[in-house]
C-alpha atoms as a PDB file:
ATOM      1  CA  UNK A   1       0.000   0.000   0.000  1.00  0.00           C
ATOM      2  CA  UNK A   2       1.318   3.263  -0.450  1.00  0.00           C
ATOM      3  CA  UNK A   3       1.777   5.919   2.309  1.00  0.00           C
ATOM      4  CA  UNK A   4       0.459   9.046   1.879  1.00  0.00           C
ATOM      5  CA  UNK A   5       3.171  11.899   1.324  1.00  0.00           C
ATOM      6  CA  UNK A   6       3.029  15.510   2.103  1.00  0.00           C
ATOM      7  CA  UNK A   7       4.851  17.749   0.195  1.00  0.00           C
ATOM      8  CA  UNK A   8       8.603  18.615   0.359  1.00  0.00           C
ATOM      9  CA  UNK A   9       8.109  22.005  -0.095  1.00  0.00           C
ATOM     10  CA  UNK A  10       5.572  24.652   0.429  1.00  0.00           C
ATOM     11  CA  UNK A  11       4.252  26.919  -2.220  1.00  0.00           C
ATOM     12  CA  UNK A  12       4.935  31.016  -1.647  1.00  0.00           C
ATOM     13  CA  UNK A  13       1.677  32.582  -0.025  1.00  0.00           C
ATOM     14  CA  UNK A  14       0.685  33.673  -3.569  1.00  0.00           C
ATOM     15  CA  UNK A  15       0.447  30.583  -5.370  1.00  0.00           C
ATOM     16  CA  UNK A  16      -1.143  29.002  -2.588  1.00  0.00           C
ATOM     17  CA  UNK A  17      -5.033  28.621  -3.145  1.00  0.00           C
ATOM     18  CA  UNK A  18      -7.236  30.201  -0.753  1.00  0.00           C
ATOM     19  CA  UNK A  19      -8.269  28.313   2.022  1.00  0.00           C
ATOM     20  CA  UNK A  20     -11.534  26.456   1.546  1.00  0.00           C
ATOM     21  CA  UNK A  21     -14.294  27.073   3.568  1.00  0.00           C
ATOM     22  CA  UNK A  22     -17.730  24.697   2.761  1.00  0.00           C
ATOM     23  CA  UNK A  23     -20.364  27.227   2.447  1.00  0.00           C
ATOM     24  CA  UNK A  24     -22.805  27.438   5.892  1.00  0.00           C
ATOM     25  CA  UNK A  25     -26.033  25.841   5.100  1.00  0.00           C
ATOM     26  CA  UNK A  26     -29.051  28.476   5.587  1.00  0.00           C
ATOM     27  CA  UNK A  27     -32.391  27.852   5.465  1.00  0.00           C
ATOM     28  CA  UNK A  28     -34.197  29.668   1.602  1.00  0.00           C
ATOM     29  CA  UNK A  29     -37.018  31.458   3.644  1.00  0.00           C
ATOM     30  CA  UNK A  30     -40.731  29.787   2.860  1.00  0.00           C
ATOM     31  CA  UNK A  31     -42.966  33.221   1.752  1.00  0.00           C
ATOM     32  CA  UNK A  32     -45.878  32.754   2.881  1.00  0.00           C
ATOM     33  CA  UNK A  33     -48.414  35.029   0.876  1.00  0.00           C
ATOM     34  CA  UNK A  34     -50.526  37.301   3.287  1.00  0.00           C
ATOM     35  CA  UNK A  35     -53.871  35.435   3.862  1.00  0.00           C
ATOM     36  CA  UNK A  36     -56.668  37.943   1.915  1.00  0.00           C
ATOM     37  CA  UNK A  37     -60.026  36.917   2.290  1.00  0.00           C
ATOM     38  CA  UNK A  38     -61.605  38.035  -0.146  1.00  0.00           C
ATOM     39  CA  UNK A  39     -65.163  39.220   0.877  1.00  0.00           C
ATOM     40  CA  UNK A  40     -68.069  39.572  -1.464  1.00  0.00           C
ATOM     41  CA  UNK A  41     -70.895  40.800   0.841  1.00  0.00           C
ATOM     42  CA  UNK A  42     -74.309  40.902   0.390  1.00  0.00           C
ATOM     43  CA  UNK A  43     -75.211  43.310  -3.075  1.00  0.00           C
ATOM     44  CA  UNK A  44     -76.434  46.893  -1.173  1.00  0.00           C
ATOM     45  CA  UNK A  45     -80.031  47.552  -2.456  1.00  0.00           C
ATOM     46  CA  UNK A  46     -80.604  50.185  -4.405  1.00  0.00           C
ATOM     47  CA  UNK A  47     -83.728  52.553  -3.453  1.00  0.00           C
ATOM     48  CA  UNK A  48     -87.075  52.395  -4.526  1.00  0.00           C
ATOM     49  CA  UNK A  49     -86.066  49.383  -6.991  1.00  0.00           C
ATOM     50  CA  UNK A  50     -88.375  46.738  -8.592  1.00  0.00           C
ATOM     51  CA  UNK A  51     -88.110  42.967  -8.023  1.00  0.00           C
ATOM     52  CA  UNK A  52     -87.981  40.364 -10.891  1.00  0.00           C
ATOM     53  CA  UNK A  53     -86.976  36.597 -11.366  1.00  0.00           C
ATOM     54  CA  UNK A  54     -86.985  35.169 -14.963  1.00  0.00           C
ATOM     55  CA  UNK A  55     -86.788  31.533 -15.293  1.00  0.00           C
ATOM     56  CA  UNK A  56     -84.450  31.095 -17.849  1.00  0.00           C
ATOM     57  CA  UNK A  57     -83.813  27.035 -18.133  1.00  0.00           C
ATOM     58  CA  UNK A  58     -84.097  24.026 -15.643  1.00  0.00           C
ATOM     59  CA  UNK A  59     -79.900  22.821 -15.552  1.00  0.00           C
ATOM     60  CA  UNK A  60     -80.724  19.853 -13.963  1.00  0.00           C
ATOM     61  CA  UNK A  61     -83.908  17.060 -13.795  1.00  0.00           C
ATOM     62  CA  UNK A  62     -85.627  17.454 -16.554  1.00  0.00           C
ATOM     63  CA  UNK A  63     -89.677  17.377 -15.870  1.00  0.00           C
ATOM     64  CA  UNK A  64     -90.986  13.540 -15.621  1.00  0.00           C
ATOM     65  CA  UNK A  65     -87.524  12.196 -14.283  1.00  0.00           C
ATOM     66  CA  UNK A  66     -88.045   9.539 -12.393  1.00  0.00           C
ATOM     67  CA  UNK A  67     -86.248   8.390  -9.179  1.00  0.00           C
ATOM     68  CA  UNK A  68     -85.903   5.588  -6.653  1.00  0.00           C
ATOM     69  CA  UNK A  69     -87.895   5.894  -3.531  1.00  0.00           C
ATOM     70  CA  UNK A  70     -85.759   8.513  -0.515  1.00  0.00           C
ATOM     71  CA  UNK A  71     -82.864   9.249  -3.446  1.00  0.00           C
ATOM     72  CA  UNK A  72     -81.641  12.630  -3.265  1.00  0.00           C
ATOM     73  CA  UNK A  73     -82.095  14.798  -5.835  1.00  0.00           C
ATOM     74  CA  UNK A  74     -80.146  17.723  -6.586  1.00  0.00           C
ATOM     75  CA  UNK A  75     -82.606  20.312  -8.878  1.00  0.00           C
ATOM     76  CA  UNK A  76     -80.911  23.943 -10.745  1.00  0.00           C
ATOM     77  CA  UNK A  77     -82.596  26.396 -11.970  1.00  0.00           C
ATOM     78  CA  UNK A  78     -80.907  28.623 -14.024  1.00  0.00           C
ATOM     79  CA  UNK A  79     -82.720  32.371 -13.564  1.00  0.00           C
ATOM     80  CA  UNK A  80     -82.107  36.238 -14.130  1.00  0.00           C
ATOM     81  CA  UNK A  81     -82.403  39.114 -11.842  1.00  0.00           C
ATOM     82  CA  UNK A  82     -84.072  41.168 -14.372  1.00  0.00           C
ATOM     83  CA  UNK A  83     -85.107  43.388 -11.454  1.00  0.00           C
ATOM     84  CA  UNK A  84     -83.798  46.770 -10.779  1.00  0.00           C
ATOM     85  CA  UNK A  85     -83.107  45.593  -6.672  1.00  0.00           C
ATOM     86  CA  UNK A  86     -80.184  43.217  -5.790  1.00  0.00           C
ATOM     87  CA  UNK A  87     -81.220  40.392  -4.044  1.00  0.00           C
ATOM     88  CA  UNK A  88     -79.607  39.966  -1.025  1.00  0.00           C
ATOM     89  CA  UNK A  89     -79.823  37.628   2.700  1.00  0.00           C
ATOM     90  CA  UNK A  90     -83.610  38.754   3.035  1.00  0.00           C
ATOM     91  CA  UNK A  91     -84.452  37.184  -0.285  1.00  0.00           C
ATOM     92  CA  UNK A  92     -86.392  33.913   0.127  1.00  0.00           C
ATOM     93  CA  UNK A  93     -87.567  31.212  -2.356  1.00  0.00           C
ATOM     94  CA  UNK A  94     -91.189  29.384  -0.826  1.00  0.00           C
ATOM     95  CA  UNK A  95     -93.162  26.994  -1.774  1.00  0.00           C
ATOM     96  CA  UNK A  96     -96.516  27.630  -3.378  1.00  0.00           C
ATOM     97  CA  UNK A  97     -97.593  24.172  -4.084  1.00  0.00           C
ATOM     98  CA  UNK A  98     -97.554  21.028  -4.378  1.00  0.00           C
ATOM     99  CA  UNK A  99     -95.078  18.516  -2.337  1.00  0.00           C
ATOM    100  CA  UNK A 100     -92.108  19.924  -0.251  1.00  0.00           C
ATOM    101  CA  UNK A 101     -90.241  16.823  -1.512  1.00  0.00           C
ATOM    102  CA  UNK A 102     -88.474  16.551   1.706  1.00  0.00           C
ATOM    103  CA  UNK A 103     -87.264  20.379   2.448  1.00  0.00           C
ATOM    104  CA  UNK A 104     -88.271  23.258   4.038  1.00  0.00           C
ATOM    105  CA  UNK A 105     -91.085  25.084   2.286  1.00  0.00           C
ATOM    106  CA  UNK A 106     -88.984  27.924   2.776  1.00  0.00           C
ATOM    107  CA  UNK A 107     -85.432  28.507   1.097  1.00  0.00           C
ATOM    108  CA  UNK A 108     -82.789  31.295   0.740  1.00  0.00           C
ATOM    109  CA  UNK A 109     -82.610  32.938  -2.453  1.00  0.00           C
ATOM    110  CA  UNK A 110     -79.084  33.079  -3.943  1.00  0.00           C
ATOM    111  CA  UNK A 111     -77.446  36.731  -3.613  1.00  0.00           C
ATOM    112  CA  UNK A 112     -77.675  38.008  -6.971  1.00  0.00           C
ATOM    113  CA  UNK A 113     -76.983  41.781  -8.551  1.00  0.00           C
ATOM    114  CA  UNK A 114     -79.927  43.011 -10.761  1.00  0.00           C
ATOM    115  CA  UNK A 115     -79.195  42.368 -14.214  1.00  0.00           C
ATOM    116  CA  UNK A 116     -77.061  39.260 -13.154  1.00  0.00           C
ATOM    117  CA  UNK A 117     -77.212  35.164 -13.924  1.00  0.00           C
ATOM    118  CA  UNK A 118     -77.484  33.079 -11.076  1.00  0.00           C
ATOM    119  CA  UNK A 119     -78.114  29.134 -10.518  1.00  0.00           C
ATOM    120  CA  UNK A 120     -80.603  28.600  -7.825  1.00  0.00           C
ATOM    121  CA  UNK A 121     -79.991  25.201  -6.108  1.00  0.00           C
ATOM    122  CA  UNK A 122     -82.494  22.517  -3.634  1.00  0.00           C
ATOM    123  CA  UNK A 123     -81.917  19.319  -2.909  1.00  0.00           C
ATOM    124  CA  UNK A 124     -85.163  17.319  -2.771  1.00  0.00           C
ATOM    125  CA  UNK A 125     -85.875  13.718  -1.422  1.00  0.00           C
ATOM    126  CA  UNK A 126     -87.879  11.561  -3.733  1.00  0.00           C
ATOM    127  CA  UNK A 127     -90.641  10.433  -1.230  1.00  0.00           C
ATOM    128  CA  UNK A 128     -91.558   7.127  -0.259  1.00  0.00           C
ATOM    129  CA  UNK A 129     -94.504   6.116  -2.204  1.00  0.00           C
ATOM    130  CA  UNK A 130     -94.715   5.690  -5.971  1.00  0.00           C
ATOM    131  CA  UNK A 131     -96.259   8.058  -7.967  1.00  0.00           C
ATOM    132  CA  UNK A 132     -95.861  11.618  -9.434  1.00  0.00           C
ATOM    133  CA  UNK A 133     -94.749  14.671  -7.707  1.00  0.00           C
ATOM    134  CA  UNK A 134     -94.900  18.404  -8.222  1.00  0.00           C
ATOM    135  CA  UNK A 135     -93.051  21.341  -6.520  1.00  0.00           C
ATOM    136  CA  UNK A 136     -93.795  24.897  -7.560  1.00  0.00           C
ATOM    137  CA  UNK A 137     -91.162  27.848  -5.409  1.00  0.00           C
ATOM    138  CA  UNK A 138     -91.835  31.623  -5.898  1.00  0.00           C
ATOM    139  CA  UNK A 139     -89.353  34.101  -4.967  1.00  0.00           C
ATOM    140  CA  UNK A 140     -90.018  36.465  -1.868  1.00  0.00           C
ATOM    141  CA  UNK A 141     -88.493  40.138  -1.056  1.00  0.00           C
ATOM    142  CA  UNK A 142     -87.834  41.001   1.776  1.00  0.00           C
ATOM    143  CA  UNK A 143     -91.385  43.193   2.120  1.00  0.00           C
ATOM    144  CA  UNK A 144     -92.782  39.578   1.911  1.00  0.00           C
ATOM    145  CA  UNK A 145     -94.091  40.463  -1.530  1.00  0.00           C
ATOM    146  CA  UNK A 146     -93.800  37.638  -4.675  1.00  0.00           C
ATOM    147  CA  UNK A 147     -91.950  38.423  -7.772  1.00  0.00           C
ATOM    148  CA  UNK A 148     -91.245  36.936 -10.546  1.00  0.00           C
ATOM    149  CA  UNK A 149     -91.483  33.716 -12.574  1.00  0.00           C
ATOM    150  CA  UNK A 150     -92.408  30.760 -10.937  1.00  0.00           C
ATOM    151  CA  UNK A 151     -89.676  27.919 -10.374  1.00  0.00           C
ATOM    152  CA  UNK A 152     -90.891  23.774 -10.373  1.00  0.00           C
ATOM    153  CA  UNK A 153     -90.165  20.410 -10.379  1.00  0.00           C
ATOM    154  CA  UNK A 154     -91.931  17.593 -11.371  1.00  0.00           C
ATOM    155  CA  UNK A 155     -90.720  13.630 -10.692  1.00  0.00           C
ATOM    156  CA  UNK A 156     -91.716  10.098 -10.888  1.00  0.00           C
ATOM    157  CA  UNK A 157     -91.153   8.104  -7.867  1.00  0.00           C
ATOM    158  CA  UNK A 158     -90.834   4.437  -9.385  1.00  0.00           C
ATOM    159  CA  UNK A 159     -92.061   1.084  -7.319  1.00  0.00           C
ATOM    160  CA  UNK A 160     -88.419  -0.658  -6.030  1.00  0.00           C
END
């Protein structure tokens, strides 16, 4: 084996290569971005402003869809504000007739801006018994006045 040998002589300072130092290990810093939450609050109503609701198209369960007995079903409407008010927490959608289909016969209506799109969504529970079921909702202000177009459903409960 061979012996390891320093060398017999030593290089002037200036041809000697800086002493090596292993660079210290630091930590990159994680950013973190600052947490915004972004807010959209309720739509500020407008004065003296007219409600309106127009039933554009039904997005999901189509009239005459039928459904096993208790199965949830999740029903969109799409609809416009086509109002001059903005629809806002005091907004409510309520049942006018037929079967509640397993939900209160009184809903929120989505926050919407007058002029604006908005997909109004209730989950329903096919009932128990075969047979065919009907659910018309109106939209409420908050003066406890109706407006607008008139929002339904209409099912088929099968026999298991």
């Amino acid at each position: 084996a061979c012996d390891y040998l320093p060398p017999s002589r030593s290089l002037p300072p200036e041809q000697q290569a800086p002493v090596f130092k292993a660079p210290a290990l630091v930590s990159s810093p994680t950013v973190t971005p600052p947490s915004e939450t972004i807010s959209v609050g309720e739509p500020t109503q407008i004065p003296n402003c007219t409600n309106g609701l127009e039933y554009i198209a039904d997005i999901t369960v189509p009239d005459g869809t039928q459904f096993d007995a208790g199965t949830v079903i999740e029903k969109e409407w799409k609809v416009k504000n086509n109002g001059t008010c903005n629809w806002n927490n005091t907004y409510t959608l309520r049942l006018i007739s037929g079967s509640p289909l397993g939900v209160e016969s009184t809903q929120a209506l989505i926050p919407a801006r007058n002029g604006t799109e908005a997909i109004v969504h209730l989950e329903f529970i096919a009932p128990q018994e075969p047979g065919k079921y009907e659910a018309t909702w109106q939209a409420y202000g908050p003066e406890g006045d109706a407006f607008g177009e008139w929002l339904s459903i209409s099912i088929a409960v099968t026999t298991p």
